[in-house]
Coordinates of N, CA and C in Angstrom, one line a residue:
M1 N 89.4 112.0 100.2 CA 89.8 111.9 98.8 C 89.8 113.3 98.2
T2 N 90.9 113.8 97.7 CA 91.1 115.1 97.1 C 91.5 115.0 95.7
A3 N 90.7 115.6 94.8 CA 91.0 115.5 93.3 C 91.3 117.0 92.9
V4 N 92.6 117.2 92.6 CA 93.0 118.5 92.2 C 93.3 118.5 90.7
S5 N 92.8 119.5 90.0 CA 93.0 119.5 88.5 C 94.5 120.0 88.2
P6 N 94.9 119.6 87.0 CA 96.3 120.1 86.5 C 96.4 121.6 86.5
A7 N 95.3 122.3 86.2 CA 95.4 123.8 86.2 C 95.6 124.3 87.6
E8 N 94.9 123.7 88.6 CA 95.1 124.1 90.0 C 96.5 123.8 90.5
R9 N 97.0 122.6 90.1 CA 98.4 122.2 90.5 C 99.4 123.1 89.8
F10 N 99.2 123.6 88.6 CA 100.1 124.5 87.9 C 100.1 125.8 88.7
E11 N 99.0 126.3 89.1 CA 98.9 127.6 89.8 C 99.7 127.5 91.1
R12 N 99.5 126.3 91.8 CA 100.1 126.1 93.1 C 101.6 125.8 93.1
N13 N 102.0 125.0 92.1 CA 103.4 124.4 92.1 C 104.3 125.0 91.1
V14 N 103.8 125.4 89.9 CA 104.7 125.6 88.8 C 104.9 127.1 88.4
Q15 N 103.8 127.8 88.4 CA 103.8 129.2 87.9 C 104.7 130.1 88.7
R16 N 105.4 130.9 88.0 CA 106.3 132.0 88.5 C 107.5 131.4 89.3
R17 N 107.9 130.2 88.9 CA 109.2 129.6 89.4 C 110.2 129.4 88.3
S18 N 111.4 129.6 88.6 CA 112.4 129.4 87.6 C 112.6 127.9 87.3
A19 N 113.1 127.6 86.1 CA 113.3 126.2 85.7 C 114.2 125.5 86.7
Q20 N 115.3 126.1 87.1 CA 116.2 125.5 88.0 C 115.6 125.2 89.4
V21 N 114.8 126.1 89.9 CA 114.2 125.9 91.2 C 113.1 124.8 91.1
L22 N 112.4 124.9 90.0 CA 111.3 123.9 89.8 C 111.9 122.5 89.7
K23 N 113.0 122.4 88.9 CA 113.6 121.1 88.7 C 114.1 120.5 90.0
Q24 N 114.7 121.3 90.8 CA 115.2 120.8 92.1 C 114.1 120.3 93.0
R25 N 113.0 121.1 93.0 CA 111.8 120.7 93.8 C 111.3 119.4 93.4
V26 N 111.1 119.2 92.1 CA 110.5 118.0 91.5 C 111.5 116.8 91.8
L27 N 112.8 117.0 91.6 CA 113.7 115.9 91.8 C 113.8 115.5 93.3
E28 N 113.8 116.5 94.2 CA 113.8 116.2 95.6 C 112.5 115.4 96.0
Q29 N 111.4 115.9 95.5 CA 110.1 115.2 95.9 C 110.1 113.8 95.3
Q30 N 110.6 113.6 94.1 CA 110.5 112.3 93.5 C 111.5 111.3 94.2
R31 N 112.6 111.8 94.6 CA 113.5 111.0 95.4 C 112.9 110.5 96.7
T32 N 112.2 111.4 97.4 CA 111.5 111.1 98.6 C 110.4 110.1 98.3
A33 N 109.6 110.4 97.3 CA 108.4 109.5 96.9 C 108.9 108.1 96.5
F34 N 110.0 108.0 95.8 CA 110.5 106.7 95.4 C 111.0 105.9 96.6
D35 N 111.7 106.6 97.5 CA 112.1 105.9 98.7 C 110.9 105.4 99.5
K36 N 109.9 106.2 99.6 CA 108.7 105.8 100.3 C 108.0 104.6 99.6
A37 N 108.0 104.6 98.3 CA 107.4 103.5 97.5 C 108.2 102.2 97.7
L38 N 109.5 102.3 97.7 CA 110.3 101.1 98.0 C 110.0 100.5 99.3
A39 N 110.0 101.4 100.3 CA 109.7 101.0 101.7 C 108.3 100.3 101.8
W40 N 107.4 101.0 101.2 CA 106.0 100.5 101.3 C 105.9 99.1 100.6
A41 N 106.5 98.9 99.4 CA 106.5 97.7 98.7 C 107.2 96.6 99.5
A42 N 108.2 96.9 100.2 CA 108.9 95.9 101.0 C 108.1 95.5 102.3
E43 N 107.3 96.4 102.8 CA 106.6 96.1 104.1 C 105.2 95.5 103.9
H44 N 104.6 95.7 102.7 CA 103.2 95.3 102.5 C 103.2 94.2 101.5
D45 N 102.1 93.4 101.5 CA 102.0 92.3 100.6 C 100.9 92.5 99.6
A46 N 100.4 93.8 99.4 CA 99.4 94.1 98.4 C 99.7 93.6 97.0
I47 N 101.0 93.8 96.6 CA 101.4 93.5 95.2 C 101.4 92.0 95.1
E48 N 101.9 91.2 96.1 CA 101.8 89.8 96.1 C 100.4 89.2 96.0
Q49 N 99.5 89.8 96.7 CA 98.1 89.4 96.7 C 97.5 89.6 95.3
A50 N 97.8 90.8 94.7 CA 97.2 91.1 93.4 C 97.9 90.1 92.3
A51 N 99.2 89.9 92.5 CA 99.8 89.0 91.5 C 99.3 87.6 91.6
A52 N 99.0 87.1 92.8 CA 98.4 85.8 92.9 C 97.0 85.6 92.2
R53 N 96.2 86.7 92.4 CA 94.9 86.7 91.7 C 95.1 86.7 90.2
I54 N 96.0 87.5 89.7 CA 96.2 87.7 88.2 C 96.7 86.3 87.6
V55 N 97.6 85.7 88.3 CA 98.2 84.5 87.7 C 97.2 83.3 87.7
S56 N 96.3 83.3 88.7 CA 95.3 82.3 88.8 C 94.1 82.5 87.9
A57 N 93.9 83.6 87.3 CA 92.8 83.9 86.5 C 92.9 83.2 85.1
R58 N 91.8 83.0 84.5 CA 91.8 82.4 83.1 C 91.9 83.5 82.0
R59 N 91.1 84.6 82.2 CA 91.2 85.7 81.3 C 91.4 87.0 82.2
R60 N 92.3 87.8 81.7 CA 92.7 89.0 82.5 C 92.4 90.3 81.6
W61 N 91.5 91.1 82.1 CA 91.2 92.4 81.4 C 91.9 93.5 82.1
L62 N 92.5 94.4 81.3 CA 93.2 95.6 81.9 C 92.4 96.8 81.4
L63 N 92.0 97.6 82.4 CA 91.1 98.8 82.2 C 91.7 100.1 82.7
G64 N 91.7 101.1 82.0 CA 92.0 102.4 82.4 C 91.6 103.5 81.4
N65 N 91.4 104.7 81.8 CA 91.0 105.8 80.9 C 91.9 107.0 81.1
G66 N 92.0 107.8 80.1 CA 92.9 108.9 80.2 C 94.3 108.5 80.4
K67 N 95.1 109.1 81.3 CA 96.5 108.7 81.5 C 96.6 107.3 82.0
S68 N 95.6 106.9 82.8 CA 95.6 105.5 83.3 C 95.5 104.4 82.2
L69 N 95.0 104.8 81.0 CA 95.0 103.8 79.9 C 96.4 103.5 79.5
S70 N 97.3 104.5 79.6 CA 98.8 104.2 79.3 C 99.4 103.3 80.3
Y71 N 99.0 103.4 81.6 CA 99.5 102.5 82.6 C 98.9 101.1 82.3
A72 N 97.7 101.0 82.0 CA 97.0 99.7 81.7 C 97.7 99.1 80.5
A73 N 98.0 99.8 79.5 CA 98.7 99.3 78.3 C 100.1 98.8 78.6
L74 N 100.8 99.5 79.5 CA 102.1 99.1 79.9 C 102.0 97.8 80.7
L75 N 101.1 97.7 81.6 CA 101.0 96.4 82.4 C 100.5 95.3 81.5
A76 N 99.6 95.5 80.5 CA 99.2 94.5 79.6 C 100.3 94.0 78.8
A77 N 101.1 94.9 78.3 CA 102.3 94.5 77.5 C 103.2 93.6 78.2
D78 N 103.5 94.0 79.5 CA 104.4 93.2 80.3 C 103.8 91.8 80.7
L79 N 102.6 91.8 81.0 CA 101.9 90.5 81.4 C 101.8 89.6 80.2
S80 N 101.4 90.1 79.0 CA 101.2 89.3 77.9 C 102.5 88.6 77.4
A81 N 103.6 89.1 77.8 CA 104.9 88.4 77.4 C 105.0 87.0 78.0
G82 N 104.4 86.8 79.2 CA 104.5 85.5 79.8 C 103.2 84.8 80.1
L83 N 102.1 85.5 79.9 CA 100.8 84.9 80.1 C 99.9 85.0 78.9
S84 N 99.0 84.0 78.8 CA 98.0 84.1 77.7 C 96.7 84.7 78.4
G85 N 95.8 85.1 77.5 CA 94.5 85.6 78.1 C 94.6 87.0 78.7
V86 N 95.5 87.8 78.2 CA 95.6 89.2 78.7 C 95.1 90.1 77.6
H87 N 94.1 91.0 78.0 CA 93.4 91.8 77.0 C 93.3 93.2 77.6
L88 N 93.7 94.2 76.8 CA 93.5 95.6 77.1 C 92.2 96.1 76.7
V89 N 91.4 96.6 77.6 CA 90.1 97.2 77.3 C 90.3 98.6 76.8
D90 N 90.5 98.8 75.5 CA 90.9 100.1 74.9 C 89.7 100.8 74.3
G91 N 88.5 100.2 74.3 CA 87.3 100.9 73.7 C 87.2 100.7 72.2
A92 N 88.3 100.1 71.6 CA 88.2 100.0 70.2 C 88.2 98.5 69.8
T93 N 89.3 97.8 70.0 CA 89.4 96.3 69.7 C 88.7 95.6 70.8
V94 N 88.8 96.0 72.0 CA 88.0 95.4 73.1 C 87.2 96.5 73.8
R95 N 85.9 96.3 73.8 CA 85.0 97.4 74.3 C 84.5 96.9 75.7
P96 N 84.2 97.9 76.6 CA 83.7 97.6 77.9 C 82.4 96.7 77.9
L97 N 81.5 97.1 77.0 CA 80.2 96.3 76.9 C 80.5 94.8 76.6
D98 N 81.5 94.6 75.7 CA 81.8 93.2 75.4 C 82.3 92.4 76.6
V99 N 83.1 93.1 77.4 CA 83.7 92.5 78.6 C 82.5 92.2 79.6
L100 N 81.7 93.2 79.8 CA 80.6 93.1 80.8 C 79.6 92.0 80.4
G101 N 79.4 91.9 79.1 CA 78.4 90.9 78.6 C 78.9 89.5 78.5
D102 N 80.2 89.2 78.9 CA 80.7 87.9 78.8 C 81.6 87.6 79.9
I103 N 81.2 87.8 81.2 CA 81.9 87.5 82.4 C 81.8 86.0 82.6
R104 N 83.0 85.4 82.7 CA 83.0 83.9 83.0 C 83.7 83.6 84.3
Q105 N 83.5 82.5 84.8 CA 84.2 82.1 86.0 C 85.7 82.0 85.7
G106 N 86.5 82.6 86.6 CA 87.9 82.7 86.4 C 88.4 83.9 85.8
D107 N 87.5 84.8 85.3 CA 87.9 86.1 84.7 C 88.3 87.1 85.8
L108 N 89.1 88.0 85.4 CA 89.6 89.1 86.4 C 89.7 90.4 85.6
L109 N 89.3 91.5 86.3 CA 89.5 92.8 85.7 C 90.5 93.5 86.6
V110 N 91.5 94.0 86.0 CA 92.5 94.9 86.7 C 92.2 96.3 86.3
A111 N 91.7 97.1 87.2 CA 91.3 98.5 86.9 C 92.4 99.5 87.5
I112 N 92.9 100.4 86.7 CA 93.8 101.4 87.1 C 93.1 102.7 87.1
S113 N 93.0 103.3 88.3 CA 92.2 104.5 88.5 C 92.9 105.5 89.4
M114 N 93.4 106.6 88.8 CA 94.1 107.6 89.5 C 93.3 108.9 89.5
A115 N 93.5 109.7 90.6 CA 92.9 111.0 90.6 C 93.4 111.9 89.4
R116 N 92.5 112.6 88.8 CA 91.0 112.7 89.0 C 90.3 111.5 88.4
Y117 N 89.5 110.8 89.1 CA 89.0 109.5 88.8 C 88.0 109.5 87.6
R118 N 88.3 108.8 86.6 CA 87.4 108.9 85.4 C 86.2 108.1 85.6
R119 N 85.0 108.7 85.2 CA 83.7 108.1 85.4 C 83.6 106.8 84.7
E120 N 84.2 106.7 83.5 CA 84.1 105.5 82.7 C 84.7 104.3 83.4
T121 N 85.9 104.5 84.0 CA 86.5 103.4 84.7 C 85.7 103.0 85.9
V122 N 85.2 103.9 86.7 CA 84.4 103.6 87.9 C 83.2 102.9 87.5
A123 N 82.5 103.4 86.5 CA 81.2 102.7 86.0 C 81.4 101.3 85.6
V124 N 82.4 101.1 84.7 CA 82.7 99.8 84.2 C 83.1 98.8 85.2
A125 N 84.1 99.2 86.0 CA 84.6 98.3 87.1 C 83.6 98.0 88.1
S126 N 82.7 99.0 88.5 CA 81.6 98.7 89.4 C 80.7 97.7 88.9
A127 N 80.3 97.9 87.6 CA 79.4 96.9 87.0 C 80.0 95.5 86.9
Y128 N 81.3 95.5 86.6 CA 82.0 94.2 86.5 C 81.9 93.5 87.9
A129 N 82.1 94.2 89.0 CA 82.1 93.6 90.3 C 80.6 93.2 90.6
R130 N 79.7 94.0 90.3 CA 78.3 93.7 90.6 C 77.8 92.5 89.9
H131 N 78.3 92.2 88.7 CA 77.9 91.1 87.9 C 78.8 89.8 88.2
G132 N 79.5 89.9 89.3 CA 80.2 88.7 89.7 C 81.6 88.5 89.3
G133 N 82.2 89.5 88.7 CA 83.6 89.4 88.3 C 84.5 89.8 89.4
D134 N 85.7 89.3 89.4 CA 86.8 89.7 90.4 C 87.5 90.9 89.9
L135 N 87.7 91.8 90.9 CA 88.3 93.1 90.6 C 89.6 93.3 91.4
V136 N 90.7 93.6 90.6 CA 91.9 94.1 91.3 C 92.1 95.6 90.9
L137 N 92.3 96.4 91.9 CA 92.3 97.8 91.8 C 93.7 98.4 92.0
I138 N 94.2 99.2 91.1 CA 95.4 100.0 91.4 C 95.0 101.5 91.4
T139 N 95.2 102.1 92.5 CA 94.8 103.5 92.7 C 95.7 104.3 93.6
D140 N 95.3 105.5 94.0 CA 96.3 106.4 94.7 C 95.7 106.9 96.0
A141 N 94.6 106.3 96.5 CA 94.1 106.8 97.8 C 93.3 105.7 98.4
E142 N 93.3 105.5 99.7 CA 92.6 104.5 100.4 C 91.1 104.7 100.3
D143 N 90.6 105.9 100.1 CA 89.2 106.2 100.0 C 88.8 106.5 98.5
A144 N 89.6 106.1 97.6 CA 89.3 106.3 96.1 C 88.1 105.5 95.8
P145 N 87.4 105.8 94.7 CA 86.3 105.0 94.2 C 86.8 103.6 93.9
L146 N 85.9 102.6 94.1 CA 86.1 101.2 93.8 C 86.9 100.4 94.9
T147 N 87.5 101.1 95.9 CA 88.3 100.4 96.9 C 87.4 99.3 97.6
S148 N 86.2 99.7 97.9 CA 85.3 98.7 98.6 C 84.9 97.5 97.8
L149 N 85.0 97.6 96.5 CA 84.6 96.5 95.6 C 85.7 95.6 95.2
A150 N 87.0 96.0 95.5 CA 88.1 95.2 95.0 C 88.4 94.0 95.9
A151 N 88.7 92.9 95.2 CA 89.2 91.7 95.9 C 90.6 91.9 96.4
A152 N 91.4 92.7 95.7 CA 92.7 93.1 96.0 C 93.0 94.5 95.5
R153 N 93.8 95.3 96.2 CA 94.0 96.6 95.8 C 95.4 97.0 96.1
I154 N 96.0 97.8 95.3 CA 97.3 98.4 95.4 C 97.2 99.9 95.5
V155 N 97.5 100.6 96.6 CA 97.4 102.0 96.7 C 98.7 102.7 96.7
I156 N 98.9 103.5 95.7 CA 100.2 104.1 95.4 C 100.2 105.6 95.6
G157 N 101.2 106.2 96.2 CA 101.3 107.6 96.2 C 101.8 108.3 94.9
T158 N 101.2 109.4 94.5 CA 101.5 110.0 93.2 C 101.8 111.5 93.4
D159 N 102.0 112.0 94.6 CA 102.2 113.4 94.8 C 103.5 113.9 94.2
T160 N 103.5 115.1 93.7 CA 104.7 115.7 93.1 C 104.6 117.2 93.1
A161 N 105.7 117.9 92.9 CA 105.7 119.3 92.8 C 105.5 119.8 91.3
S162 N 104.9 118.9 90.5 CA 104.6 119.3 89.2 C 103.1 119.6 89.0
Y163 N 102.7 119.9 87.8 CA 101.3 120.1 87.5 C 100.6 118.8 87.2
A164 N 101.3 117.7 87.1 CA 100.8 116.4 86.8 C 101.1 115.4 87.9
S165 N 100.3 114.4 88.1 CA 100.6 113.3 89.1 C 101.9 112.6 88.7
S166 N 102.7 112.2 89.6 CA 103.9 111.5 89.3 C 103.7 110.1 88.9
P167 N 104.4 109.6 87.8 CA 104.2 108.2 87.4 C 105.3 107.3 88.1
T168 N 106.2 107.9 88.8 CA 107.3 107.1 89.3 C 106.9 105.9 90.2
S169 N 106.1 106.2 91.2 CA 105.7 105.1 92.1 C 104.7 104.1 91.4
V170 N 103.9 104.7 90.4 CA 103.0 103.8 89.7 C 103.7 102.8 88.9
V171 N 104.7 103.3 88.1 CA 105.5 102.4 87.2 C 106.3 101.4 88.0
L172 N 106.8 101.8 89.2 CA 107.5 100.8 90.1 C 106.5 99.7 90.5
A173 N 105.3 100.1 90.9 CA 104.3 99.1 91.4 C 103.9 98.2 90.2
L174 N 103.7 98.7 89.0 CA 103.4 97.9 87.9 C 104.5 97.0 87.5
H175 N 105.7 97.4 87.6 CA 106.9 96.6 87.3 C 107.0 95.4 88.3
L176 N 106.8 95.7 89.5 CA 106.8 94.7 90.5 C 105.7 93.7 90.3
L177 N 104.5 94.2 90.0 CA 103.3 93.4 89.8 C 103.5 92.4 88.7
A178 N 104.0 92.9 87.5 CA 104.2 92.1 86.4 C 105.3 91.0 86.7
T179 N 106.4 91.5 87.3 CA 107.5 90.5 87.6 C 107.0 89.4 88.5
L180 N 106.3 89.7 89.6 CA 105.9 88.7 90.5 C 104.8 87.8 89.8
T181 N 104.0 88.3 89.0 CA 103.0 87.5 88.3 C 103.6 86.5 87.3
I182 N 104.5 87.0 86.5 CA 105.2 86.2 85.5 C 106.0 85.1 86.3
A183 N 106.7 85.5 87.3 CA 107.5 84.5 88.1 C 106.7 83.4 88.7
S184 N 105.4 83.7 88.9 CA 104.5 82.7 89.5 C 103.8 81.8 88.5
S185 N 103.9 82.1 87.2 CA 103.3 81.4 86.1 C 104.1 80.2 85.7
K186 N 103.5 79.0 85.7 CA 104.3 77.8 85.3 C 104.7 77.9 83.8
G187 N 103.9 78.4 83.0 CA 104.2 78.4 81.5 C 104.9 79.6 81.0
A188 N 105.3 80.6 81.9 CA 105.8 81.8 81.5 C 107.2 81.7 80.8
G189 N 108.1 80.8 81.3 CA 109.4 80.6 80.7 C 109.3 80.1 79.3
R190 N 108.4 79.1 79.1 CA 108.2 78.5 77.7 C 107.7 79.6 76.8
R191 N 106.7 80.3 77.3 CA 106.1 81.3 76.4 C 107.1 82.4 76.0
L192 N 107.9 82.8 77.0 CA 108.9 83.9 76.7 C 109.9 83.4 75.6
H193 N 110.3 82.1 75.8 CA 111.3 81.6 74.8 C 110.6 81.5 73.4
E194 N 109.4 81.1 73.3 CA 108.7 81.0 72.1 C 108.5 82.3 71.4
R195 N 108.2 83.4 72.2 CA 108.1 84.7 71.7 C 109.5 85.2 71.2
D196 N 110.6 84.9 71.9 CA 111.9 85.3 71.4 C 112.2 84.7 70.0
A197 N 111.8 83.4 69.9 CA 112.1 82.7 68.6 C 111.2 83.2 67.5
L198 N 110.0 83.6 67.8 CA 109.1 84.1 66.8 C 109.6 85.5 66.4
A199 N 110.0 86.3 67.4 CA 110.5 87.7 67.1 C 111.7 87.6 66.2
A200 N 112.6 86.6 66.4 CA 113.8 86.5 65.6 C 113.4 86.1 64.2
E201 N 112.5 85.1 64.1 CA 112.0 84.6 62.8 C 111.4 85.8 62.0
L202 N 110.7 86.7 62.6 CA 110.1 87.8 61.9 C 111.0 89.0 61.7
G203 N 112.1 89.0 62.4 CA 113.1 90.1 62.3 C 112.5 91.4 62.9
L204 N 111.9 91.3 64.1 CA 111.2 92.4 64.7 C 112.2 93.4 65.2
Y205 N 113.3 93.0 65.7 CA 114.2 93.9 66.4 C 115.5 94.1 65.6
Q206 N 116.1 95.2 65.8 CA 117.4 95.5 65.1 C 118.5 94.6 65.5
D207 N 118.5 94.2 66.8 CA 119.6 93.4 67.2 C 119.5 91.9 66.9
D208 N 118.3 91.6 66.2 CA 118.1 90.2 65.7 C 118.7 90.0 64.4
A209 N 119.1 91.1 63.7 CA 119.6 91.1 62.3 C 121.0 90.5 62.3

């Protein structure tokens, strides 16, 4: 498990390179990474296993910190369109202590934890598993924290020629996970139609006018 800071990656990958050279390096690496992610998703059933656990849960908590909070929010938004009982643990409206203090049978925590691994995510997810909750982990290394505690895990490559970890493979995996989960939910179609009708009633979108 190697955790490299953005500053170290900047020194190694970005500094003293022209914009054109850097752009080509990033694009080439992203093309390779995306092809690998597609091949991995086709050959392995980790996403299907995670989707099965999410759809069978009664309450689903989505956890992430730092950049991973954005990934958790994206997944929560996609899942909540077709499922009830989806909650983003954002530290404000839903706090980790509230989740840990009310673990019920059928609850599930989906933790997104990418290098460099945030202590808050590791601490909360570890406590959740210790107290009997099921954990689904989305991470970027087989030896990342929490892998031994997860009932199901999705391990995604995030390498790139940039100063920041690549979101490309992560977003692909989240999109597949949400799609397979919603497709497996019996009430998803009805819920989606109800949401469309309510959105039109409230005039939420420009094309509803």
